[in-house]
PDB file of C-alpha atoms and ligand atoms in Angstrom:
ATOM      1  CA  MET B   1      16.854 -18.644   5.891  1.00 94.00           C
ATOM      2  CA  ILE B   2      17.678 -15.081   6.825  1.00 96.00           C
ATOM      3  CA  ILE B   3      15.687 -11.886   6.738  1.00 98.00           C
ATOM      4  CA  LEU B   4      17.396  -8.746   5.509  1.00 98.00           C
ATOM      5  CA  THR B   5      16.111  -5.230   5.960  1.00 98.00           C
ATOM      6  CA  PRO B   6      17.567  -1.744   5.550  1.00 98.00           C
ATOM      7  CA  THR B   7      18.415   0.189   8.702  1.00 98.00           C
ATOM      8  CA  PHE B   8      15.445   2.534   8.209  1.00 98.00           C
ATOM      9  CA  SER B   9      12.954  -0.338   8.616  1.00 98.00           C
ATOM     10  CA  GLN B  10      14.889  -2.233  11.302  1.00 98.00           C
ATOM     11  CA  SER B  11      12.134  -2.608  13.888  1.00 97.00           C
ATOM     12  CA  SER B  12       9.497  -3.979  11.460  1.00 98.00           C
ATOM     13  CA  GLY B  13      12.069  -6.229   9.768  1.00 98.00           C
ATOM     14  CA  GLU B  14      13.234  -7.637  13.108  1.00 98.00           C
ATOM     15  CA  LYS B  15       9.662  -8.213  14.225  1.00 98.00           C
ATOM     16  CA  ILE B  16       8.861 -10.207  11.075  1.00 98.00           C
ATOM     17  CA  GLY B  17      12.132 -12.117  11.565  1.00 97.00           C
ATOM     18  CA  ARG B  18      11.171 -13.043  15.152  1.00 97.00           C
ATOM     19  CA  LEU B  19       7.687 -14.132  14.042  1.00 97.00           C
ATOM     20  CA  ILE B  20       9.020 -16.526  11.387  1.00 97.00           C
ATOM     21  CA  GLY B  21      12.010 -17.640  13.461  1.00 96.00           C
ATOM     22  CA  ALA B  22      14.673 -16.170  11.164  1.00 96.00           C
ATOM     23  CA  ASP B  23      17.805 -14.172  11.973  1.00 93.00           C
ATOM     24  CA  THR B  24      17.629 -10.556  10.870  1.00 96.00           C
ATOM     25  CA  GLN B  25      20.549  -8.776   9.234  1.00 97.00           C
ATOM     26  CA  LEU B  26      20.662  -5.101   8.394  1.00 98.00           C
ATOM     27  CA  VAL B  27      21.505  -3.458   5.103  1.00 98.00           C
ATOM     28  CA  GLU B  28      23.396  -0.222   5.730  1.00 98.00           C
ATOM     29  CA  TYR B  29      21.968   2.840   4.021  1.00 98.00           C
ATOM     30  CA  ARG B  30      24.620   5.424   3.277  1.00 98.00           C
ATOM     31  CA  VAL B  31      24.166   8.675   1.333  1.00 98.00           C
ATOM     32  CA  PHE B  32      27.202  10.416  -0.171  1.00 98.00           C
ATOM     33  CA  PRO B  33      27.447  14.246  -0.286  1.00 98.00           C
ATOM     34  CA  ASN B  34      26.513  14.186  -3.992  1.00 98.00           C
ATOM     35  CA  GLY B  35      23.267  12.370  -3.176  1.00 97.00           C
ATOM     36  CA  GLU B  36      24.296   8.908  -4.353  1.00 98.00           C
ATOM     37  CA  VAL B  37      23.303   6.023  -2.075  1.00 98.00           C
ATOM     38  CA  LEU B  38      25.248   2.920  -1.130  1.00 98.00           C
ATOM     39  CA  ALA B  39      24.061  -0.416   0.247  1.00 98.00           C
ATOM     40  CA  ARG B  40      26.279  -2.697   2.323  1.00 98.00           C
ATOM     41  CA  ILE B  41      25.670  -5.966   4.154  1.00 97.00           C
ATOM     42  CA  ASN B  42      27.839  -6.705   7.183  1.00 93.00           C
ATOM     43  CA  GLN B  43      28.153 -10.479   6.880  1.00 93.00           C
ATOM     44  CA  PRO B  44      27.888 -11.219   3.154  1.00 95.00           C
ATOM     45  CA  GLU B  45      29.301 -14.734   3.630  1.00 94.00           C
ATOM     46  CA  SER B  46      26.073 -15.736   5.405  1.00 93.00           C
ATOM     47  CA  ILE B  47      24.152 -15.121   2.160  1.00 96.00           C
ATOM     48  CA  LYS B  48      25.732 -17.926   0.138  1.00 96.00           C
ATOM     49  CA  GLY B  49      23.284 -20.711  -0.643  1.00 96.00           C
ATOM     50  CA  ASN B  50      20.729 -19.261   1.758  1.00 95.00           C
ATOM     51  CA  ASN B  51      17.097 -18.374   1.178  1.00 97.00           C
ATOM     52  CA  VAL B  52      16.747 -14.645   1.747  1.00 98.00           C
ATOM     53  CA  VAL B  53      13.633 -12.672   2.665  1.00 98.00           C
ATOM     54  CA  LEU B  54      14.258  -9.007   1.910  1.00 98.00           C
ATOM     55  CA  TYR B  55      11.825  -6.688   3.707  1.00 98.00           C
ATOM     56  CA  TYR B  56      12.087  -3.402   1.866  1.00 98.00           C
ATOM     57  CA  PRO B  57       9.626  -0.475   2.238  1.00 98.00           C
ATOM     58  CA  THR B  58      10.287   1.741  -0.802  1.00 98.00           C
ATOM     59  CA  TYR B  59       8.331   4.714   0.587  1.00 98.00           C
ATOM     60  CA  PRO B  60       9.112   7.528   1.461  1.00 98.00           C
ATOM     61  CA  ASP B  61      12.126   8.770  -0.522  1.00 97.00           C
ATOM     62  CA  THR B  62      11.109   6.336  -3.241  1.00 98.00           C
ATOM     63  CA  ASN B  63      13.696   6.933  -5.939  1.00 98.00           C
ATOM     64  CA  ASN B  64      16.699   6.736  -3.607  1.00 98.00           C
ATOM     65  CA  ARG B  65      15.265   3.664  -1.956  1.00 98.00           C
ATOM     66  CA  VAL B  66      14.608   1.932  -5.264  1.00 98.00           C
ATOM     67  CA  ILE B  67      18.255   2.431  -6.273  1.00 98.00           C
ATOM     68  CA  HIS B  68      19.383   1.199  -2.838  1.00 98.00           C
ATOM     69  CA  LEU B  69      17.088  -1.818  -3.207  1.00 98.00           C
ATOM     70  CA  LEU B  70      18.673  -2.652  -6.570  1.00 98.00           C
ATOM     71  CA  GLN B  71      22.134  -2.372  -5.003  1.00 98.00           C
ATOM     72  CA  THR B  72      21.008  -4.759  -2.240  1.00 98.00           C
ATOM     73  CA  LEU B  73      19.786  -7.241  -4.847  1.00 98.00           C
ATOM     74  CA  GLU B  74      23.110  -6.882  -6.664  1.00 98.00           C
ATOM     75  CA  ILE B  75      24.896  -7.861  -3.413  1.00 98.00           C
ATOM     76  CA  LEU B  76      22.591 -10.874  -2.989  1.00 98.00           C
ATOM     77  CA  GLY B  77      23.391 -11.979  -6.543  1.00 98.00           C
ATOM     78  CA  HIS B  78      27.122 -11.510  -6.075  1.00 98.00           C
ATOM     79  CA  TYR B  79      27.138 -13.596  -2.889  1.00 98.00           C
ATOM     80  CA  ASN B  80      24.920 -16.279  -4.443  1.00 98.00           C
ATOM     81  CA  ALA B  81      21.698 -16.124  -2.479  1.00 98.00           C
ATOM     82  CA  GLU B  82      19.690 -19.253  -3.275  1.00 97.00           C
ATOM     83  CA  ASN B  83      16.221 -17.761  -3.405  1.00 97.00           C
ATOM     84  CA  ILE B  84      14.997 -14.186  -2.972  1.00 98.00           C
ATOM     85  CA  THR B  85      11.598 -13.227  -1.554  1.00 98.00           C
ATOM     86  CA  LEU B  86      11.102  -9.476  -1.705  1.00 98.00           C
ATOM     87  CA  ILE B  87       8.484  -7.802   0.489  1.00 99.00           C
ATOM     88  CA  ILE B  88       7.489  -4.260  -0.474  1.00 98.00           C
ATOM     89  CA  PRO B  89       4.476  -3.321   1.682  1.00 98.00           C
ATOM     90  CA  TYR B  90       3.414  -0.276  -0.374  1.00 98.00           C
ATOM     91  CA  LEU B  91       4.568  -0.994  -3.901  1.00 98.00           C
ATOM     92  CA  SER B  92       5.981   2.120  -5.548  1.00 98.00           C
ATOM     93  CA  TYR B  93       4.947   3.038  -9.093  1.00 98.00           C
ATOM     94  CA  CYS B  94       1.835   0.870  -8.846  1.00 97.00           C
ATOM     95  CA  ARG B  95      -0.414   3.686 -10.020  1.00 96.00           C
ATOM     96  CA  GLN B  96       1.524   4.142 -13.269  1.00 97.00           C
ATOM     97  CA  ASP B  97       0.294   0.825 -14.653  1.00 97.00           C
ATOM     98  CA  LYS B  98      -0.840   2.289 -17.992  1.00 96.00           C
ATOM     99  CA  ARG B  99       0.391   4.848 -20.471  1.00 97.00           C
ATOM    100  CA  PHE B 100      -2.336   7.296 -19.483  1.00 95.00           C
ATOM    101  CA  ARG B 101      -1.079   9.836 -22.028  1.00 94.00           C
ATOM    102  CA  GLU B 102       0.774   9.187 -25.257  1.00 96.00           C
ATOM    103  CA  GLY B 103       4.529   9.119 -24.710  1.00 98.00           C
ATOM    104  CA  GLU B 104       4.510   8.281 -20.971  1.00 97.00           C
ATOM    105  CA  SER B 105       6.573   5.550 -19.345  1.00 98.00           C
ATOM    106  CA  LEU B 106       4.923   2.328 -18.166  1.00 98.00           C
ATOM    107  CA  SER B 107       6.771   2.632 -14.858  1.00 98.00           C
ATOM    108  CA  LEU B 108       5.258  -0.336 -13.022  1.00 98.00           C
ATOM    109  CA  LYS B 109       6.285  -2.782 -15.761  1.00 98.00           C
ATOM    110  CA  LEU B 110       9.763  -1.238 -15.905  1.00 98.00           C
ATOM    111  CA  LEU B 111      10.274  -1.699 -12.156  1.00 98.00           C
ATOM    112  CA  LEU B 112       9.002  -5.293 -12.247  1.00 98.00           C
ATOM    113  CA  ASP B 113      11.214  -6.136 -15.228  1.00 98.00           C
ATOM    114  CA  ILE B 114      14.280  -4.822 -13.386  1.00 98.00           C
ATOM    115  CA  LEU B 115      13.395  -6.814 -10.253  1.00 98.00           C
ATOM    116  CA  TYR B 116      13.081  -9.922 -12.425  1.00 98.00           C
ATOM    117  CA  ASP B 117      16.488  -9.251 -13.982  1.00 98.00           C
ATOM    118  CA  MET B 118      17.882  -8.939 -10.439  1.00 98.00           C
ATOM    119  CA  ASN B 119      16.684 -12.501  -9.705  1.00 98.00           C
ATOM    120  CA  VAL B 120      13.729 -11.811  -7.438  1.00 98.00           C
ATOM    121  CA  ASP B 121      11.799 -15.098  -7.162  1.00 98.00           C
ATOM    122  CA  LEU B 122       8.732 -13.920  -5.282  1.00 98.00           C
ATOM    123  CA  LEU B 123       7.280 -10.487  -4.548  1.00 98.00           C
ATOM    124  CA  ILE B 124       4.882  -9.966  -1.648  1.00 98.00           C
ATOM    125  CA  SER B 125       2.940  -6.726  -1.397  1.00 98.00           C
ATOM    126  CA  ILE B 126      -0.056  -5.345   0.475  1.00 98.00           C
ATOM    127  CA  ASN B 127      -3.134  -4.133  -1.420  1.00 98.00           C
ATOM    128  CA  PRO B 128      -1.391  -3.051  -4.616  1.00 98.00           C
ATOM    129  CA  HIS B 129      -3.299  -0.451  -6.624  1.00 96.00           C
ATOM    130  CA  SER B 130      -4.401  -3.192  -9.040  1.00 96.00           C
ATOM    131  CA  LYS B 131      -3.637  -6.839  -8.326  1.00 96.00           C
ATOM    132  CA  GLU B 132      -4.530  -7.717 -11.914  1.00 96.00           C
ATOM    133  CA  THR B 133      -2.015  -5.403 -13.589  1.00 97.00           C
ATOM    134  CA  LEU B 134       0.655  -6.340 -11.046  1.00 98.00           C
ATOM    135  CA  LYS B 135       0.203 -10.015 -11.925  1.00 96.00           C
ATOM    136  CA  LYS B 136      -0.018  -9.227 -15.641  1.00 97.00           C
ATOM    137  CA  TYR B 137       3.357  -7.470 -15.727  1.00 98.00           C
ATOM    138  CA  SER B 138       5.452  -9.531 -13.319  1.00 98.00           C
ATOM    139  CA  LYS B 139       7.515 -12.379 -14.708  1.00 98.00           C
ATOM    140  CA  PHE B 140       8.027 -13.831 -11.199  1.00 98.00           C
ATOM    141  CA  LYS B 141       5.534 -15.086  -8.634  1.00 98.00           C
ATOM    142  CA  VAL B 142       3.497 -12.462  -6.805  1.00 98.00           C
ATOM    143  CA  GLU B 143       1.551 -12.839  -3.565  1.00 98.00           C
ATOM    144  CA  THR B 144      -0.667 -10.080  -2.251  1.00 98.00           C
ATOM    145  CA  ILE B 145      -2.190  -9.490   1.165  1.00 98.00           C
ATOM    146  CA  SER B 146      -5.508  -7.669   1.484  1.00 98.00           C
ATOM    147  CA  LEU B 147      -6.011  -5.801   4.750  1.00 98.00           C
ATOM    148  CA  PHE B 148      -9.383  -4.250   3.904  1.00 98.00           C
ATOM    149  CA  LYS B 149     -11.366  -6.678   6.069  1.00 98.00           C
ATOM    150  CA  PRO B 150      -9.211  -6.453   9.216  1.00 98.00           C
ATOM    151  CA  LEU B 151      -9.080  -2.673   8.817  1.00 98.00           C
ATOM    152  CA  ILE B 152     -12.845  -2.279   8.510  1.00 97.00           C
ATOM    153  CA  ASN B 153     -13.441  -4.757  11.341  1.00 96.00           C
ATOM    154  CA  LYS B 154     -11.208  -2.711  13.601  1.00 96.00           C
ATOM    155  CA  LEU B 155     -12.859   0.523  12.535  1.00 95.00           C
ATOM    156  CA  LEU B 156     -16.422  -0.740  13.030  1.00 94.00           C
ATOM    157  CA  SER B 157     -15.553  -2.150  16.443  1.00 92.00           C
ATOM    158  CA  SER B 158     -14.169   1.183  17.591  1.00 90.00           C
ATOM    159  CA  ILE B 159     -17.046   3.426  16.530  1.00 86.00           C
ATOM    160  CA  THR B 160     -20.400   3.465  18.236  1.00 80.00           C
ATOM    161  CA  GLU B 161     -22.265   6.041  16.180  1.00 76.00           C
ATOM    162  CA  ALA B 162     -24.333   3.665  14.051  1.00 76.00           C
ATOM    163  CA  ASN B 163     -25.862   0.225  13.612  1.00 81.00           C
ATOM    164  CA  ARG B 164     -25.155  -1.825  10.496  1.00 83.00           C
ATOM    165  CA  ASP B 165     -28.482  -0.647   8.951  1.00 84.00           C
ATOM    166  CA  ASP B 166     -27.382   2.978   9.207  1.00 93.00           C
ATOM    167  CA  ILE B 167     -24.035   2.445   7.480  1.00 96.00           C
ATOM    168  CA  ILE B 168     -23.153   2.869   3.822  1.00 96.00           C
ATOM    169  CA  PHE B 169     -19.777   1.995   2.287  1.00 97.00           C
ATOM    170  CA  ILE B 170     -18.642   4.411  -0.416  1.00 97.00           C
ATOM    171  CA  SER B 171     -16.158   3.896  -3.207  1.00 96.00           C
ATOM    172  CA  PRO B 172     -14.565   7.224  -4.148  1.00 94.00           C
ATOM    173  CA  ASP B 173     -14.116   6.110  -7.771  1.00 91.00           C
ATOM    174  CA  LEU B 174     -15.140   3.350 -10.176  1.00 91.00           C
ATOM    175  CA  GLY B 175     -11.720   1.680  -9.894  1.00 91.00           C
ATOM    176  CA  ARG B 176     -12.382   0.763  -6.243  1.00 95.00           C
ATOM    177  CA  CYS B 177     -16.076  -0.125  -6.826  1.00 95.00           C
ATOM    178  CA  LYS B 178     -15.625  -3.909  -7.085  1.00 96.00           C
ATOM    179  CA  ASP B 179     -13.666  -4.065  -3.799  1.00 97.00           C
ATOM    180  CA  VAL B 180     -16.158  -1.861  -1.973  1.00 97.00           C
ATOM    181  CA  LYS B 181     -19.139  -3.853  -3.281  1.00 97.00           C
ATOM    182  CA  LYS B 182     -17.556  -7.119  -2.050  1.00 98.00           C
ATOM    183  CA  LEU B 183     -16.711  -5.607   1.325  1.00 98.00           C
ATOM    184  CA  ALA B 184     -20.243  -4.210   1.716  1.00 97.00           C
ATOM    185  CA  GLU B 185     -21.667  -7.651   0.973  1.00 97.00           C
ATOM    186  CA  SER B 186     -19.422  -9.346   3.484  1.00 97.00           C
ATOM    187  CA  PHE B 187     -20.182  -6.797   6.218  1.00 96.00           C
ATOM    188  CA  GLY B 188     -23.920  -6.824   5.375  1.00 95.00           C
ATOM    189  CA  VAL B 189     -24.221  -3.113   4.570  1.00 95.00           C
ATOM    190  CA  ASN B 190     -25.209  -1.108   1.481  1.00 95.00           C
ATOM    191  CA  HIS B 191     -22.749   0.633  -0.809  1.00 95.00           C
ATOM    192  CA  ILE B 192     -22.484   3.262  -3.512  1.00 94.00           C
ATOM    193  CA  CYS B 193     -19.772   4.016  -6.071  1.00 94.00           C
ATOM    194  CA  LEU B 194     -18.947   7.608  -6.928  1.00 93.00           C
ATOM    195  CA  GLU B 195     -17.554   8.412 -10.345  1.00 91.00           C
ATOM    196  CA  LYS B 196     -14.361  10.432 -10.168  1.00 84.00           C
ATOM    197  CA  ILE B 197     -13.069  12.209 -13.237  1.00 85.00           C
ATOM    198  CA  ARG B 198      -9.377  13.144 -13.253  1.00 80.00           C
ATOM    199  CA  ASP B 199      -7.952  15.630 -15.753  1.00 84.00           C
ATOM    200  CA  ARG B 200      -4.737  13.876 -16.835  1.00 79.00           C
ATOM    201  CA  ASP B 201      -3.048  17.169 -17.734  1.00 84.00           C
ATOM    202  CA  THR B 202      -3.819  19.222 -14.616  1.00 86.00           C
ATOM    203  CA  GLY B 203      -4.459  16.345 -12.173  1.00 80.00           C
ATOM    204  CA  GLU B 204      -7.721  18.091 -11.130  1.00 84.00           C
ATOM    205  CA  ILE B 205     -10.591  15.841 -10.033  1.00 80.00           C
ATOM    206  CA  SER B 206     -14.365  16.244  -9.986  1.00 83.00           C
ATOM    207  CA  TYR B 207     -17.423  14.003  -9.449  1.00 85.00           C
ATOM    208  CA  LYS B 208     -20.272  12.948 -11.696  1.00 82.00           C
ATOM    209  CA  TYR B 209     -23.746  13.150 -10.172  1.00 71.00           C
ATOM    210  CA  VAL B 210     -25.039  10.013  -8.400  1.00 75.00           C
ATOM    211  CA  ASP B 211     -28.600   9.312  -7.233  1.00 74.00           C
ATOM    212  CA  GLU B 212     -29.598  10.702  -3.870  1.00 77.00           C
ATOM    213  CA  ILE B 213     -28.193   8.889  -0.808  1.00 87.00           C
ATOM    214  CA  LYS B 214     -30.881   8.760   1.897  1.00 89.00           C
ATOM    215  CA  GLY B 215     -31.299   7.256   5.330  1.00 91.00           C
ATOM    216  CA  TYR B 216     -27.706   6.667   6.436  1.00 94.00           C
ATOM    217  CA  ARG B 217     -26.121   7.922   9.621  1.00 94.00           C
ATOM    218  CA  LEU B 218     -22.583   6.847   8.837  1.00 95.00           C
ATOM    219  CA  GLY B 219     -20.692   6.790   5.550  1.00 96.00           C
ATOM    220  CA  LEU B 220     -17.365   5.001   5.217  1.00 97.00           C
ATOM    221  CA  ILE B 221     -15.261   5.935   2.198  1.00 98.00           C
ATOM    222  CA  ILE B 222     -12.866   3.101   1.357  1.00 98.00           C
ATOM    223  CA  ASP B 223      -9.811   3.393  -0.892  1.00 98.00           C
ATOM    224  CA  ASP B 224      -6.439   1.736  -1.378  1.00 98.00           C
ATOM    225  CA  GLU B 225      -4.462   4.865  -0.557  1.00 98.00           C
ATOM    226  CA  ILE B 226      -4.670   8.453   0.589  1.00 98.00           C
ATOM    227  CA  SER B 227      -1.932  10.406  -1.086  1.00 98.00           C
ATOM    228  CA  THR B 228      -2.593  14.169  -1.179  1.00 97.00           C
ATOM    229  CA  GLY B 229      -6.075  13.637   0.275  1.00 97.00           C
ATOM    230  CA  GLY B 230      -7.676  15.340  -2.736  1.00 93.00           C
ATOM    231  CA  THR B 231      -9.896  12.358  -3.581  1.00 93.00           C
ATOM    232  CA  MET B 232     -11.165  11.838  -0.018  1.00 97.00           C
ATOM    233  CA  ALA B 233     -11.718  15.556   0.606  1.00 96.00           C
ATOM    234  CA  LEU B 234     -13.624  15.993  -2.629  1.00 94.00           C
ATOM    235  CA  ALA B 235     -15.722  12.869  -2.013  1.00 95.00           C
ATOM    236  CA  ILE B 236     -16.603  14.150   1.476  1.00 96.00           C
ATOM    237  CA  LYS B 237     -17.539  17.577   0.108  1.00 94.00           C
ATOM    238  CA  TYR B 238     -19.685  15.887  -2.529  1.00 92.00           C
ATOM    239  CA  LEU B 239     -21.413  13.789   0.154  1.00 94.00           C
ATOM    240  CA  ASN B 240     -21.963  16.756   2.475  1.00 93.00           C
ATOM    241  CA  LYS B 241     -25.142  17.664   0.600  1.00 89.00           C
ATOM    242  CA  TYR B 242     -26.728  14.429   1.835  1.00 91.00           C
ATOM    243  CA  ASP B 243     -27.820  13.943   5.390  1.00 89.00           C
ATOM    244  CA  ILE B 244     -25.015  11.617   6.548  1.00 95.00           C
ATOM    245  CA  LYS B 245     -24.038  12.542  10.093  1.00 94.00           C
ATOM    246  CA  TYR B 246     -20.598  10.916  10.246  1.00 96.00           C
ATOM    247  CA  ILE B 247     -18.200  10.298   7.389  1.00 97.00           C
ATOM    248  CA  TYR B 248     -15.112   8.184   8.045  1.00 97.00           C
ATOM    249  CA  THR B 249     -12.275   7.392   5.679  1.00 98.00           C
ATOM    250  CA  ALA B 250     -10.404   4.097   5.518  1.00 98.00           C
ATOM    251  CA  ALA B 251      -7.391   3.423   3.311  1.00 98.00           C
ATOM    252  CA  ILE B 252      -4.627   0.847   3.464  1.00 98.00           C
ATOM    253  CA  HIS B 253      -1.756   3.181   2.581  1.00 98.00           C
ATOM    254  CA  LEU B 254      -1.799   6.532   4.396  1.00 98.00           C
ATOM    255  CA  LEU B 255       0.834   8.628   2.626  1.00 98.00           C
ATOM    256  CA  LEU B 256      -0.835  11.844   3.807  1.00 98.00           C
ATOM    257  CA  ILE B 257       1.309  14.118   1.658  1.00 98.00           C
ATOM    258  CA  ASN B 258       1.319  17.881   2.427  1.00 97.00           C
ATOM    259  CA  ASN B 259      -0.915  17.597   5.491  1.00 96.00           C
ATOM    260  CA  ALA B 260      -3.594  15.655   3.631  1.00 98.00           C
ATOM    261  CA  GLU B 261      -5.221  14.915   7.001  1.00 98.00           C
ATOM    262  CA  LYS B 262      -6.040  18.622   7.477  1.00 98.00           C
ATOM    263  CA  LYS B 263      -7.727  18.706   4.070  1.00 98.00           C
ATOM    264  CA  ILE B 264      -9.776  15.622   4.959  1.00 98.00           C
ATOM    265  CA  PHE B 265     -10.820  16.793   8.421  1.00 98.00           C
ATOM    266  CA  SER B 266     -11.709  20.270   7.222  1.00 98.00           C
ATOM    267  CA  ALA B 267     -13.882  18.735   4.489  1.00 98.00           C
ATOM    268  CA  GLY B 268     -15.852  17.173   7.383  1.00 97.00           C
ATOM    269  CA  ALA B 269     -14.396  13.714   8.095  1.00 98.00           C
ATOM    270  CA  SER B 270     -14.962  12.248  11.553  1.00 97.00           C
ATOM    271  CA  GLY B 271     -11.880  10.052  11.354  1.00 97.00           C
ATOM    272  CA  ILE B 272      -9.073   8.557   9.270  1.00 98.00           C
ATOM    273  CA  PHE B 273      -8.172   4.872   9.590  1.00 98.00           C
ATOM    274  CA  GLY B 274      -5.401   2.872   7.944  1.00 98.00           C
ATOM    275  CA  THR B 275      -2.414   0.592   8.358  1.00 98.00           C
ATOM    276  CA  ASN B 276       1.305   1.179   8.855  1.00 98.00           C
ATOM    277  CA  THR B 277       2.445   0.109   5.361  1.00 98.00           C
ATOM    278  CA  VAL B 278       3.707   3.698   5.451  1.00 98.00           C
ATOM    279  CA  GLU B 279       4.551   5.322   8.801  1.00 97.00           C
ATOM    280  CA  ASN B 280       1.700   7.629   9.902  1.00 98.00           C
ATOM    281  CA  PRO B 281      -0.126   8.585  13.106  1.00 98.00           C
ATOM    282  CA  PHE B 282      -3.537   7.181  12.087  1.00 98.00           C
ATOM    283  CA  TYR B 283      -2.799   3.482  11.680  1.00 98.00           C
ATOM    284  CA  VAL B 284      -4.970   0.996  13.584  1.00 98.00           C
ATOM    285  CA  ILE B 285      -3.529  -2.139  11.968  1.00 98.00           C
ATOM    286  CA  ARG B 286       0.156  -3.127  12.103  1.00 98.00           C
ATOM    287  CA  ILE B 287       1.288  -5.119   9.096  1.00 98.00           C
ATOM    288  CA  GLU B 288       4.115  -7.253  10.530  1.00 98.00           C
ATOM    289  CA  GLU B 289       1.924 -10.116  11.787  1.00 98.00           C
ATOM    290  CA  TYR B 290      -0.007 -10.290   8.522  1.00 98.00           C
ATOM    291  CA  ILE B 291       3.260 -10.492   6.580  1.00 98.00           C
ATOM    292  CA  ALA B 292       4.565 -13.237   8.890  1.00 98.00           C
ATOM    293  CA  ASP B 293       1.270 -15.155   8.494  1.00 98.00           C
ATOM    294  CA  LYS B 294       1.583 -14.947   4.711  1.00 98.00           C
ATOM    295  CA  LEU B 295       5.211 -16.143   4.823  1.00 98.00           C
ATOM    296  CA  ARG B 296       4.261 -19.088   7.054  1.00 98.00           C
ATOM    297  CA  MET B 297       1.291 -19.905   4.825  1.00 97.00           C
ATOM    298  CA  ILE B 298       3.497 -20.217   1.740  1.00 97.00           C
ATOM    299  CA  GLY B 299       6.102 -22.233   3.653  1.00 96.00           C
ATOM    300  CA  ILE B 300       8.686 -19.493   4.217  1.00 95.00           C
ATOM    301  CA  SER B 301       9.621 -19.829   7.919  1.00 90.00           C
ATOM    302  CA  ASN B 302      12.150 -21.664  10.061  1.00 86.00           C
TER     303      ASN B 302
HETATM  304  C1  R5P Q 401      -6.447   6.335  -7.364  1.00 75.18           C
HETATM  305  O1  R5P Q 401      -6.863   5.718  -8.316  1.00 75.18           O
HETATM  306  C2  R5P Q 401      -6.289   5.757  -5.995  1.00 75.18           C
HETATM  307  O2  R5P Q 401      -7.118   4.668  -5.773  1.00 75.18           O
HETATM  308  C3  R5P Q 401      -6.553   6.836  -4.947  1.00 75.18           C
HETATM  309  O3  R5P Q 401      -7.891   7.266  -5.060  1.00 75.18           O
HETATM  310  C4  R5P Q 401      -5.652   8.006  -5.140  1.00 75.18           C
HETATM  311  O4  R5P Q 401      -4.338   7.556  -5.272  1.00 75.18           O
HETATM  312  C5  R5P Q 401      -5.717   8.984  -3.996  1.00 75.18           C
HETATM  313  O5  R5P Q 401      -4.853  10.071  -4.276  1.00 75.18           O
HETATM  314  P1  R5P Q 401      -5.098  11.480  -3.612  1.00 75.18           P
HETATM  315  O6  R5P Q 401      -5.179  11.265  -2.139  1.00 75.18           O
HETATM  316  O7  R5P Q 401      -3.899  12.298  -4.020  1.00 75.18           O
HETATM  317  O8  R5P Q 401      -6.354  12.042  -4.195  1.00 75.18           O
END
């Protein structure tokens, strides 16, 4: 078995390779002056008949990386890889899992269909936007890793402002409510779900009124991702009218587009916590060991 990774994710790819006892090879990432990308593997002969784990973060620069990923899969097909396990930590296009407006593309299904046509056997991803729709649309096997519990454990062990009784977990929208409820139960704290309304034409979001939140010193807003920070900032502003002394935010994927962190801190957050599925300065959990554990658990290791 070999692990392949593009040059831009070399250190994480090599770390996963070391943890599962596999040799790591790099996929060159070249961009031509006209913007086209080109993938190249140095020792293609080593692919033949081998099981390949392809570690491929498709964020940032998503569209170029997706094309480069498809080129890499084309190379693996040409040189007869035996079995392909693709790891995309933050799965691109996951949020477009419905035709929200008439005439839109169902991008997630399109991407999964192409990966299937390119002979991907197994896809591993971390906290996809919706595990259910991901499984519904993929024609190959999918394994997901949830890092909510380790993330919240780490967060709670590093803050001293409150006891469990003083803490409330908050879902910033109904879509995340089930996850937050489960997490609150397993950590023995209360929870509340806010109801976010997003205008599909303008992208603007607002909140529906929820019953008063009383008697909590620390609120933890939990979501799968922070993109522009609009959701977190608005949720914090909404919660500011209640007497919650500290509000923290925790999300698996910290994209933090256009200085989202500034928006979140100026709304009143006491901290941002997340993982390194996407490179960012606020991660407290590194994903490589969790990915290696998952690979070992499903029998993919040397
Ligand atoms: C949406 O359904 C997701 O769970 C997140 O709430 C959303 O992607 C966050 O985006 P932003 O940070 O741009 O508000």
